[in-house]
Amino acid sequence: MRRIERRSLRFRLLVWLGGVALIVVGVTWLLHGILLHDLARSFLGERLRQEAEHTLLQFRQGQLSTQLWQAESPALQVFHHLYVLELDGEITTSHPSWLETLAPYLEGEDEALDIVSSGERHLLVYRTRFEFDGRSGVLLIGEDFGQVEDGLEALHWWVGGIAGLLLILLIGLNMMAVNRALYPLSRLRRQLDELRSGTRERLQLDTPSELDGLVAQLNRLMDEHARRLQRSRESLANLSHALKTPLTAVIQVLRGSRPIDPGRREKMQRRLEDMHAQLDTELKRSRIAGPNAGQRANIRHEAEQLIEMFSNLYPGRNFRLGIDASVPVSVNVERQDFAEMLGILLDNAGKWATYEIRCRVRRDTSLSILVEDDGSGVASGDLGRLGRRGTRLDEGKPGHGLGLSILRQIVERYAGQVSFEPSPEGGLRVEIMLPLNEVG
């Protein structure tokens, strides 16, 4: 016997839809019984009222006398109804056996319609008051309502049976609709299995619009995974190629019998430092996540932390941060990527500034991160060389000229741009522009 999976979406949808269908059909059936009973009561009540008016008219015209109200009167038996007449305290009735039961109903409002029960019999009684020759009277006209109720009950149960069949049909249609609606999920699971087995590269589904975002997100994640895997392989290949030659040279020196003089030691030290820088750079590149990956950056929180850190690292510099109110709290930039980009800019500005470093984040047609300093700046002819791998315009400061190169690679991952300009303060002005459709 197949086990019912209570956590499944199919089971939950069927329970909810079946429960709603059961409630709707049940309430409709109950309302049908109530409304049908009221409709019959109103219809028969109106007929009794018209009969009472006709009877009183005949009575006033002398066509009926009080003797005719006696039981077994042929004139009144024609309608098979019950009559009770009270005129000046004198009561006559066509059914004396009901008189005791109906006596309380001779009192009360001018007009009323009630259902009177006596044993298992139900009687629908209409009461009206009238004046005749200065005398007041009350007329009750009743009709057996039990037969009508029996007929209504039989009709009501027939309707209940039909409603039950419709409920079963509705549940069956719900099962078909749920299975049909969940079919794209089954196809998605099969295609994910194919992706895992390597027989498929991307998801291709004609899915409902509600799943478009999920499929697009999965495709983006798979594309990002493929890019990172490719980048990791290229990085390992580059790193292996870059380290092979200097490592071989260092090993040959260490294996050689010649003493290591200060000149050769210095060369070895520079090679090892270059190797360290190369390793550090490749590690940073490997950490580039790109959009739609990892934790989103909280702009203000990350920027304030970096400003505080570089203020401590460069105590003689004044770092100032400005974030426009239009900038969202978080953007679709991976947290480490944002910290790496802004950290490179602040570190570079901290090295070359005389005193002031300004950092501003704003949002216009794109997200702008601008950092400028009041240092000596860069000659106009050298601005185009900034960001090229290994370019160092001034050897007076520590570094390997790889920071701005890494910055360019991160920005390109977000389809953004980096611009280098002279700052009005005399130093360098660097601005990163990230398109909002990528980071918004």
Tab-separated table of C-alpha atoms in Angstrom:
chain	number	residue	atom	x	y	z
A	1	MET	CA	0.000	0.000	0.000
A	2	ARG	CA	1.382	3.357	-1.034
A	3	ARG	CA	2.296	5.563	1.911
A	4	ILE	CA	0.700	8.999	2.100
A	5	GLU	CA	3.384	11.693	2.156
A	6	ARG	CA	1.840	14.397	4.339
A	7	ARG	CA	4.621	16.903	3.572
A	8	SER	CA	4.109	16.705	-0.179
A	9	LEU	CA	2.683	19.684	-2.042
A	10	ARG	CA	0.231	17.397	-3.852
A	11	PHE	CA	-1.212	16.092	-0.572
A	12	ARG	CA	-1.545	19.606	0.881
A	13	LEU	CA	-3.243	20.984	-2.238
A	14	LEU	CA	-5.670	18.067	-2.397
A	15	VAL	CA	-6.509	18.405	1.307
A	16	TRP	CA	-7.113	22.134	0.999
A	17	LEU	CA	-9.060	21.947	-2.259
A	18	GLY	CA	-11.048	18.925	-1.069
A	19	GLY	CA	-11.799	20.619	2.248
A	20	VAL	CA	-12.936	23.792	0.533
A	21	ALA	CA	-15.099	21.815	-1.914
A	22	LEU	CA	-16.636	19.844	0.971
A	23	ILE	CA	-17.438	23.030	2.892
A	24	VAL	CA	-18.910	24.770	-0.162
A	25	VAL	CA	-21.065	21.787	-1.151
A	26	GLY	CA	-22.144	21.157	2.466
A	27	VAL	CA	-23.083	24.785	3.126
A	28	THR	CA	-24.892	24.988	-0.220
A	29	TRP	CA	-26.862	21.845	0.607
A	30	LEU	CA	-27.868	23.156	4.042
A	31	LEU	CA	-28.873	26.544	2.606
A	32	HIS	CA	-30.883	24.737	-0.088
A	33	GLY	CA	-32.910	22.932	2.597
A	34	ILE	CA	-33.528	26.110	4.594
A	35	LEU	CA	-34.475	28.218	1.573
A	36	LEU	CA	-36.692	25.486	0.120
A	37	HIS	CA	-38.585	25.172	3.423
A	38	ASP	CA	-39.013	28.967	3.674
A	39	LEU	CA	-40.129	29.176	0.047
A	40	ALA	CA	-42.825	26.519	0.550
A	41	ARG	CA	-43.954	28.146	3.791
A	42	SER	CA	-44.237	31.564	2.121
A	43	PHE	CA	-46.035	30.159	-0.906
A	44	LEU	CA	-48.618	28.248	1.144
A	45	GLY	CA	-48.948	31.163	3.591
A	46	GLU	CA	-49.834	33.528	0.755
A	47	ARG	CA	-52.390	31.047	-0.510
A	48	LEU	CA	-53.961	30.793	2.966
A	49	ARG	CA	-54.062	34.588	3.219
A	50	GLN	CA	-55.923	34.896	-0.107
A	51	GLU	CA	-58.317	32.168	0.963
A	52	ALA	CA	-58.964	33.990	4.255
A	53	GLU	CA	-59.783	37.224	2.384
A	54	HIS	CA	-62.115	35.343	0.041
A	55	THR	CA	-63.813	33.559	2.926
A	56	LEU	CA	-64.380	36.790	4.899
A	57	LEU	CA	-65.744	38.470	1.765
A	58	GLN	CA	-68.262	35.691	1.362
A	59	PHE	CA	-69.073	35.905	5.046
A	60	ARG	CA	-69.744	39.660	4.872
A	61	GLN	CA	-71.870	39.186	1.742
A	62	GLY	CA	-73.993	36.625	3.595
A	63	GLN	CA	-72.947	33.747	1.426
A	64	LEU	CA	-71.506	32.018	4.500
A	65	SER	CA	-73.041	31.797	7.942
A	66	THR	CA	-71.564	30.808	11.277
A	67	GLN	CA	-73.336	27.453	10.935
A	68	LEU	CA	-71.279	26.783	7.900
A	69	TRP	CA	-68.105	26.969	10.035
A	70	GLN	CA	-69.245	23.741	11.712
A	71	ALA	CA	-67.307	20.566	11.105
A	72	GLU	CA	-68.142	18.450	8.085
A	73	SER	CA	-69.511	21.525	6.252
A	74	PRO	CA	-69.335	20.675	2.530
A	75	ALA	CA	-68.687	24.298	1.626
A	76	LEU	CA	-65.498	24.389	3.647
A	77	GLN	CA	-64.347	20.839	3.083
A	78	VAL	CA	-63.799	21.621	-0.568
A	79	PHE	CA	-60.367	23.094	0.214
A	80	HIS	CA	-59.467	20.338	2.725
A	81	HIS	CA	-58.428	23.101	5.118
A	82	LEU	CA	-59.027	23.676	8.796
A	83	TYR	CA	-61.143	26.651	9.875
A	84	VAL	CA	-61.518	28.245	13.292
A	85	LEU	CA	-63.757	31.305	13.692
A	86	GLU	CA	-64.157	33.329	16.867
A	87	LEU	CA	-66.900	36.004	16.775
A	88	ASP	CA	-67.931	37.770	19.994
A	89	GLY	CA	-66.406	34.961	22.062
A	90	GLU	CA	-68.293	32.232	20.190
A	91	ILE	CA	-65.953	29.715	18.507
A	92	THR	CA	-66.848	27.476	15.626
A	93	THR	CA	-64.413	25.131	13.857
A	94	SER	CA	-64.278	22.577	11.121
A	95	HIS	CA	-61.904	20.338	13.153
A	96	PRO	CA	-62.832	20.296	16.881
A	97	SER	CA	-59.921	17.973	17.687
A	98	TRP	CA	-57.471	20.794	16.875
A	99	LEU	CA	-59.385	23.434	18.858
A	100	GLU	CA	-57.488	22.944	22.092
A	101	THR	CA	-54.159	23.158	20.281
A	102	LEU	CA	-55.154	26.214	18.286
A	103	ALA	CA	-56.896	28.118	21.116
A	104	PRO	CA	-53.726	30.059	22.118
A	105	TYR	CA	-53.308	31.227	18.532
A	106	LEU	CA	-56.645	33.089	18.655
A	107	GLU	CA	-54.790	35.688	20.678
A	108	GLY	CA	-52.035	37.852	19.295
A	109	GLU	CA	-51.296	40.171	16.434
A	110	ASP	CA	-53.643	40.964	13.569
A	111	GLU	CA	-51.887	38.743	11.046
A	112	ALA	CA	-49.489	35.873	11.634
A	113	LEU	CA	-48.299	32.686	9.986
A	114	ASP	CA	-47.146	29.851	12.246
A	115	ILE	CA	-46.442	26.147	12.091
A	116	VAL	CA	-48.408	24.336	14.800
A	117	SER	CA	-47.399	20.843	15.893
A	118	SER	CA	-49.644	18.246	17.447
A	119	GLY	CA	-47.979	14.897	17.860
A	120	GLU	CA	-46.351	14.054	14.557
A	121	ARG	CA	-48.683	16.290	12.570
A	122	HIS	CA	-47.625	19.774	11.478
A	123	LEU	CA	-50.162	22.404	10.514
A	124	LEU	CA	-49.453	25.715	8.792
A	125	VAL	CA	-51.909	28.232	10.283
A	126	TYR	CA	-52.733	31.728	9.032
A	127	ARG	CA	-54.497	34.105	11.470
A	128	THR	CA	-56.333	37.348	10.655
A	129	ARG	CA	-58.573	39.689	12.684
A	130	PHE	CA	-61.683	41.363	11.212
A	131	GLU	CA	-64.686	43.530	12.079
A	132	PHE	CA	-68.257	42.545	11.126
A	133	ASP	CA	-71.374	44.526	12.078
A	134	GLY	CA	-69.494	46.209	14.942
A	135	ARG	CA	-68.250	42.898	16.240
A	136	SER	CA	-64.608	41.754	16.310
A	137	GLY	CA	-63.582	38.337	15.189
A	138	VAL	CA	-60.560	36.106	14.513
A	139	LEU	CA	-60.241	33.653	11.667
A	140	LEU	CA	-57.698	30.831	11.573
A	141	ILE	CA	-57.148	28.863	8.412
A	142	GLY	CA	-54.773	25.925	8.524
A	143	GLU	CA	-53.339	23.419	6.098
A	144	ASP	CA	-51.493	20.177	6.666
A	145	PHE	CA	-47.804	21.020	6.265
A	146	GLY	CA	-46.482	17.553	7.091
A	147	GLN	CA	-46.970	16.191	3.589
A	148	VAL	CA	-45.237	19.238	2.157
A	149	GLU	CA	-42.332	18.773	4.595
A	150	ASP	CA	-42.071	15.096	3.713
A	151	GLY	CA	-41.884	16.018	0.047
A	152	LEU	CA	-39.325	18.733	0.719
A	153	GLU	CA	-37.213	16.353	2.803
A	154	ALA	CA	-37.236	13.733	0.058
A	155	LEU	CA	-36.278	16.399	-2.495
A	156	HIS	CA	-33.586	17.697	-0.151
A	157	TRP	CA	-31.972	14.271	0.200
A	158	TRP	CA	-32.098	13.761	-3.544
A	159	VAL	CA	-30.290	17.041	-3.946
A	160	GLY	CA	-27.828	15.894	-1.242
A	161	GLY	CA	-27.122	12.708	-3.189
A	162	ILE	CA	-26.527	14.677	-6.382
A	163	ALA	CA	-24.325	17.096	-4.437
A	164	GLY	CA	-22.320	14.134	-3.092
A	165	LEU	CA	-21.747	12.851	-6.624
A	166	LEU	CA	-20.718	16.343	-7.720
A	167	LEU	CA	-18.342	16.511	-4.750
A	168	ILE	CA	-16.711	13.227	-5.774
A	169	LEU	CA	-16.469	14.498	-9.353
A	170	LEU	CA	-15.013	17.792	-8.126
A	171	ILE	CA	-12.381	15.987	-6.012
A	172	GLY	CA	-11.453	13.898	-9.029
A	173	LEU	CA	-11.116	17.022	-11.184
A	174	ASN	CA	-9.033	18.631	-8.422
A	175	MET	CA	-6.674	15.645	-8.450
A	176	MET	CA	-6.314	15.936	-12.222
A	177	ALA	CA	-5.726	19.689	-11.999
A	178	VAL	CA	-3.158	19.319	-9.188
A	179	ASN	CA	-1.290	16.556	-11.015
A	180	ARG	CA	-1.321	18.670	-14.177
A	181	ALA	CA	-0.117	21.758	-12.314
A	182	LEU	CA	2.706	19.842	-10.613
A	183	TYR	CA	3.894	18.199	-13.817
A	184	PRO	CA	6.482	20.971	-14.492
A	185	LEU	CA	8.053	20.185	-11.110
A	186	SER	CA	8.460	16.553	-12.143
A	187	ARG	CA	10.122	17.688	-15.381
A	188	LEU	CA	12.324	20.053	-13.399
A	189	ARG	CA	13.439	17.199	-11.141
A	190	ARG	CA	14.239	15.019	-14.160
A	191	GLN	CA	16.244	17.786	-15.802
A	192	LEU	CA	18.155	18.397	-12.558
A	193	ASP	CA	19.011	14.691	-12.509
A	194	GLU	CA	20.204	15.015	-16.110
A	195	LEU	CA	22.319	18.022	-15.137
A	196	ARG	CA	23.893	16.058	-12.324
A	197	SER	CA	24.606	13.105	-14.614
A	198	GLY	CA	26.184	15.423	-17.203
A	199	THR	CA	23.685	14.730	-20.012
A	200	ARG	CA	22.314	18.290	-19.889
A	201	GLU	CA	23.971	21.718	-19.549
A	202	ARG	CA	21.026	24.026	-18.891
A	203	LEU	CA	17.403	23.835	-17.766
A	204	GLN	CA	14.939	24.186	-20.634
A	205	LEU	CA	11.388	24.118	-19.364
A	206	ASP	CA	8.083	25.504	-20.575
A	207	THR	CA	7.051	26.292	-17.028
A	208	PRO	CA	4.221	28.363	-15.519
A	209	SER	CA	5.122	31.989	-14.954
A	210	GLU	CA	5.404	31.346	-11.198
A	211	LEU	CA	8.427	29.098	-11.863
A	212	ASP	CA	10.167	31.407	-14.354
A	213	GLY	CA	12.141	33.102	-11.593
A	214	LEU	CA	13.186	29.767	-10.062
A	215	VAL	CA	14.370	28.334	-13.387
A	216	ALA	CA	16.186	31.561	-14.276
A	217	GLN	CA	17.861	31.608	-10.866
A	218	LEU	CA	18.955	27.967	-11.213
A	219	ASN	CA	20.369	28.677	-14.683
A	220	ARG	CA	22.239	31.712	-13.366
A	221	LEU	CA	23.681	29.678	-10.510
A	222	MET	CA	24.784	26.951	-12.896
A	223	ASP	CA	26.333	29.515	-15.257
A	224	GLU	CA	28.094	31.115	-12.332
A	225	HIS	CA	29.308	27.734	-11.130
A	226	ALA	CA	30.637	26.949	-14.605
A	227	ARG	CA	32.379	30.348	-14.830
A	228	ARG	CA	33.970	29.942	-11.434
A	229	LEU	CA	35.124	26.446	-12.307
A	230	GLN	CA	36.625	27.702	-15.563
A	231	ARG	CA	38.242	30.646	-13.800
A	232	SER	CA	39.644	28.371	-11.145
A	233	ARG	CA	41.178	26.119	-13.769
A	234	GLU	CA	42.673	29.068	-15.655
A	235	SER	CA	43.965	30.533	-12.413
A	236	LEU	CA	45.648	27.271	-11.479
A	237	ALA	CA	47.176	27.016	-14.946
A	238	ASN	CA	48.444	30.612	-14.818
A	239	LEU	CA	49.749	30.163	-11.319
A	240	SER	CA	51.523	26.940	-12.233
A	241	HIS	CA	53.097	28.555	-15.276
A	242	ALA	CA	54.110	31.697	-13.352
A	243	LEU	CA	55.675	29.851	-10.433
A	244	LYS	CA	57.420	27.104	-12.335
A	245	THR	CA	60.340	29.192	-13.643
A	246	PRO	CA	61.213	31.116	-10.430
A	247	LEU	CA	60.825	27.951	-8.344
A	248	THR	CA	63.201	26.107	-10.644
A	249	ALA	CA	65.711	28.936	-10.354
A	250	VAL	CA	65.495	28.996	-6.570
A	251	ILE	CA	65.872	25.223	-6.353
A	252	GLN	CA	68.917	25.283	-8.629
A	253	VAL	CA	70.531	27.923	-6.467
A	254	LEU	CA	69.849	25.996	-3.281
A	255	ARG	CA	71.116	22.716	-4.805
A	256	GLY	CA	74.243	24.360	-6.190
A	257	SER	CA	77.592	24.265	-4.471
A	258	ARG	CA	78.319	27.940	-4.997
A	259	PRO	CA	77.988	30.094	-1.876
A	260	ILE	CA	75.039	32.462	-1.852
A	261	ASP	CA	76.422	35.931	-1.945
A	262	PRO	CA	74.374	39.010	-0.957
A	263	GLY	CA	73.513	39.789	-4.601
A	264	ARG	CA	72.116	36.301	-5.307
A	265	ARG	CA	70.311	36.324	-1.949
A	266	GLU	CA	68.625	39.590	-2.901
A	267	LYS	CA	67.569	38.146	-6.267
A	268	MET	CA	66.162	35.053	-4.565
A	269	GLN	CA	64.317	37.222	-2.087
A	270	ARG	CA	62.739	39.271	-4.898
A	271	ARG	CA	61.704	36.091	-6.720
A	272	LEU	CA	60.138	34.693	-3.541
A	273	GLU	CA	58.335	37.996	-2.904
A	274	ASP	CA	57.021	37.950	-6.485
A	275	MET	CA	55.851	34.401	-5.971
A	276	HIS	CA	54.108	35.432	-2.754
A	277	ALA	CA	52.434	38.342	-4.527
A	278	GLN	CA	51.378	36.038	-7.360
A	279	LEU	CA	49.869	33.577	-4.915
A	280	ASP	CA	48.088	36.371	-3.049
A	281	THR	CA	46.683	37.767	-6.283
A	282	GLU	CA	45.402	34.432	-7.515
A	283	LEU	CA	43.811	33.779	-4.151
A	284	LYS	CA	41.995	37.107	-4.391
A	285	ARG	CA	40.847	36.308	-7.916
A	286	SER	CA	39.550	32.952	-6.776
A	287	ARG	CA	37.403	34.708	-4.187
A	288	ILE	CA	35.560	36.829	-6.772
A	289	ALA	CA	31.995	35.570	-6.520
A	290	GLY	CA	30.075	37.756	-8.977
A	291	PRO	CA	26.375	38.705	-8.932
A	292	ASN	CA	23.680	36.319	-7.682
A	293	ALA	CA	26.175	34.473	-5.498
A	294	GLY	CA	26.816	34.585	-1.800
A	295	GLN	CA	25.564	37.157	0.689
A	296	ARG	CA	24.372	40.572	-0.540
A	297	ALA	CA	26.450	43.530	0.571
A	298	ASN	CA	25.076	45.939	3.156
A	299	ILE	CA	26.462	49.183	1.737
A	300	ARG	CA	26.609	51.351	4.852
A	301	HIS	CA	27.736	48.605	7.201
A	302	GLU	CA	30.570	47.401	4.950
A	303	ALA	CA	31.722	50.920	4.049
A	304	GLU	CA	31.811	52.117	7.658
A	305	GLN	CA	33.792	49.058	8.725
A	306	LEU	CA	36.361	49.613	5.962
A	307	ILE	CA	36.644	53.331	6.716
A	308	GLU	CA	37.308	52.532	10.368
A	309	MET	CA	39.886	49.879	9.463
A	310	PHE	CA	41.845	52.098	7.037
A	311	SER	CA	41.675	55.054	9.434
A	312	ASN	CA	43.569	52.888	11.917
A	313	LEU	CA	45.922	51.608	9.194
A	314	TYR	CA	46.748	55.162	8.002
A	315	PRO	CA	46.526	57.290	11.158
A	316	GLY	CA	47.759	60.430	9.383
A	317	ARG	CA	44.893	60.397	6.899
A	318	ASN	CA	41.348	61.692	7.240
A	319	PHE	CA	38.850	59.292	5.658
A	320	ARG	CA	35.394	60.828	5.018
A	321	LEU	CA	32.374	58.757	3.997
A	322	GLY	CA	29.170	59.998	2.339
A	323	ILE	CA	26.260	57.756	1.303
A	324	ASP	CA	23.247	59.282	-0.467
A	325	ALA	CA	19.806	58.546	0.925
A	326	SER	CA	18.763	57.027	-2.435
A	327	VAL	CA	21.274	54.206	-2.042
A	328	PRO	CA	19.480	50.982	-1.008
A	329	VAL	CA	20.453	49.270	2.207
A	330	SER	CA	21.724	46.225	0.356
A	331	VAL	CA	22.544	45.574	-3.304
A	332	ASN	CA	23.087	42.484	-5.385
A	333	VAL	CA	26.857	42.645	-4.963
A	334	GLU	CA	28.479	39.794	-3.124
A	335	ARG	CA	29.667	41.020	0.279
A	336	GLN	CA	33.318	39.986	-0.199
A	337	ASP	CA	33.413	41.481	-3.712
A	338	PHE	CA	32.146	44.831	-2.449
A	339	ALA	CA	34.642	44.825	0.420
A	340	GLU	CA	37.463	43.924	-2.008
A	341	MET	CA	36.574	46.730	-4.462
A	342	LEU	CA	36.188	49.448	-1.860
A	343	GLY	CA	39.171	48.130	0.115
A	344	ILE	CA	41.463	48.402	-2.929
A	345	LEU	CA	40.340	51.991	-3.559
A	346	LEU	CA	40.719	53.069	0.073
A	347	ASP	CA	44.085	51.330	0.449
A	348	ASN	CA	45.374	52.941	-2.737
A	349	ALA	CA	44.080	56.377	-1.664
A	350	GLY	CA	45.513	55.921	1.857
A	351	LYS	CA	48.981	55.255	0.402
A	352	TRP	CA	49.082	58.307	-1.839
A	353	ALA	CA	46.934	60.928	-0.060
A	354	THR	CA	48.485	63.872	1.711
A	355	TYR	CA	45.716	64.139	4.269
A	356	GLU	CA	42.178	63.922	2.892
A	357	ILE	CA	40.379	60.899	1.366
A	358	ARG	CA	36.750	61.243	0.323
A	359	CYS	CA	34.497	58.283	-0.315
A	360	ARG	CA	30.990	58.719	-1.666
A	361	VAL	CA	28.343	56.168	-2.664
A	362	ARG	CA	25.363	57.358	-4.678
A	363	ARG	CA	22.650	55.991	-6.906
A	364	ASP	CA	21.573	57.552	-10.176
A	365	THR	CA	21.227	55.511	-13.347
A	366	SER	CA	23.765	53.175	-11.777
A	367	LEU	CA	25.415	52.560	-8.434
A	368	SER	CA	28.460	54.807	-8.125
A	369	ILE	CA	31.368	54.275	-5.706
A	370	LEU	CA	33.754	57.217	-5.844
A	371	VAL	CA	37.062	57.592	-3.948
A	372	GLU	CA	39.403	60.578	-4.378
A	373	ASP	CA	42.416	61.859	-2.494
A	374	ASP	CA	44.510	65.020	-2.249
A	375	GLY	CA	47.838	63.383	-3.063
A	376	SER	CA	50.225	64.043	-5.920
A	377	GLY	CA	47.934	62.297	-8.414
A	378	VAL	CA	48.822	60.586	-11.687
A	379	ALA	CA	50.012	62.238	-14.865
A	380	SER	CA	47.319	62.463	-17.535
A	381	GLY	CA	49.351	60.306	-19.902
A	382	ASP	CA	49.598	57.527	-17.343
A	383	LEU	CA	45.904	57.352	-16.420
A	384	GLY	CA	45.226	54.844	-19.205
A	385	ARG	CA	47.834	52.451	-17.798
A	386	LEU	CA	46.156	52.199	-14.430
A	387	GLY	CA	44.491	48.877	-13.856
A	388	ARG	CA	46.746	46.951	-16.192
A	389	ARG	CA	48.188	43.858	-14.590
A	390	GLY	CA	51.541	44.455	-12.876
A	391	THR	CA	51.642	48.188	-13.722
A	392	ARG	CA	53.365	50.248	-11.051
A	393	LEU	CA	53.751	53.944	-11.795
A	394	ASP	CA	55.707	54.683	-8.648
A	395	GLU	CA	58.032	52.238	-6.893
A	396	GLY	CA	58.213	54.478	-3.842
A	397	LYS	CA	55.346	52.731	-2.106
A	398	PRO	CA	55.055	49.041	-1.216
A	399	GLY	CA	52.990	46.896	-3.550
A	400	HIS	CA	53.075	44.875	-6.742
A	401	GLY	CA	50.708	46.838	-8.946
A	402	LEU	CA	48.046	44.114	-8.894
A	403	GLY	CA	45.294	45.755	-6.786
A	404	LEU	CA	43.747	47.881	-9.543
A	405	SER	CA	44.011	44.934	-11.934
A	406	ILE	CA	41.949	42.824	-9.546
A	407	LEU	CA	39.548	45.760	-9.154
A	408	ARG	CA	38.952	45.834	-12.915
A	409	GLN	CA	38.259	42.102	-12.980
A	410	ILE	CA	35.720	42.334	-10.179
A	411	VAL	CA	33.955	45.298	-11.795
A	412	GLU	CA	33.828	43.505	-15.148
A	413	ARG	CA	32.135	40.565	-13.451
A	414	TYR	CA	29.277	42.967	-12.630
A	415	ALA	CA	29.250	44.500	-16.146
A	416	GLY	CA	30.464	47.768	-14.644
A	417	GLN	CA	33.146	50.313	-15.498
A	418	VAL	CA	36.096	51.923	-13.716
A	419	SER	CA	37.262	55.424	-14.559
A	420	PHE	CA	40.460	57.183	-13.432
A	421	GLU	CA	40.563	61.000	-13.471
A	422	PRO	CA	42.508	63.776	-11.775
A	423	SER	CA	40.832	64.868	-8.585
A	424	PRO	CA	39.935	68.557	-8.019
A	425	GLU	CA	41.860	68.134	-4.773
A	426	GLY	CA	45.005	67.342	-6.750
A	427	GLY	CA	45.142	63.587	-6.319
A	428	LEU	CA	43.490	60.681	-8.092
A	429	ARG	CA	39.748	60.241	-8.511
A	430	VAL	CA	38.538	56.683	-9.103
A	431	GLU	CA	34.876	55.923	-9.790
A	432	ILE	CA	33.187	52.549	-10.133
A	433	MET	CA	29.870	52.460	-12.001
A	434	LEU	CA	27.778	49.324	-11.523
A	435	PRO	CA	24.561	48.989	-13.626
A	436	LEU	CA	21.406	48.761	-11.523
A	437	ASN	CA	19.972	45.871	-13.550
A	438	GLU	CA	22.882	43.823	-12.242
A	439	VAL	CA	23.093	45.063	-8.680
A	440	GLY	CA	19.710	46.629	-7.954
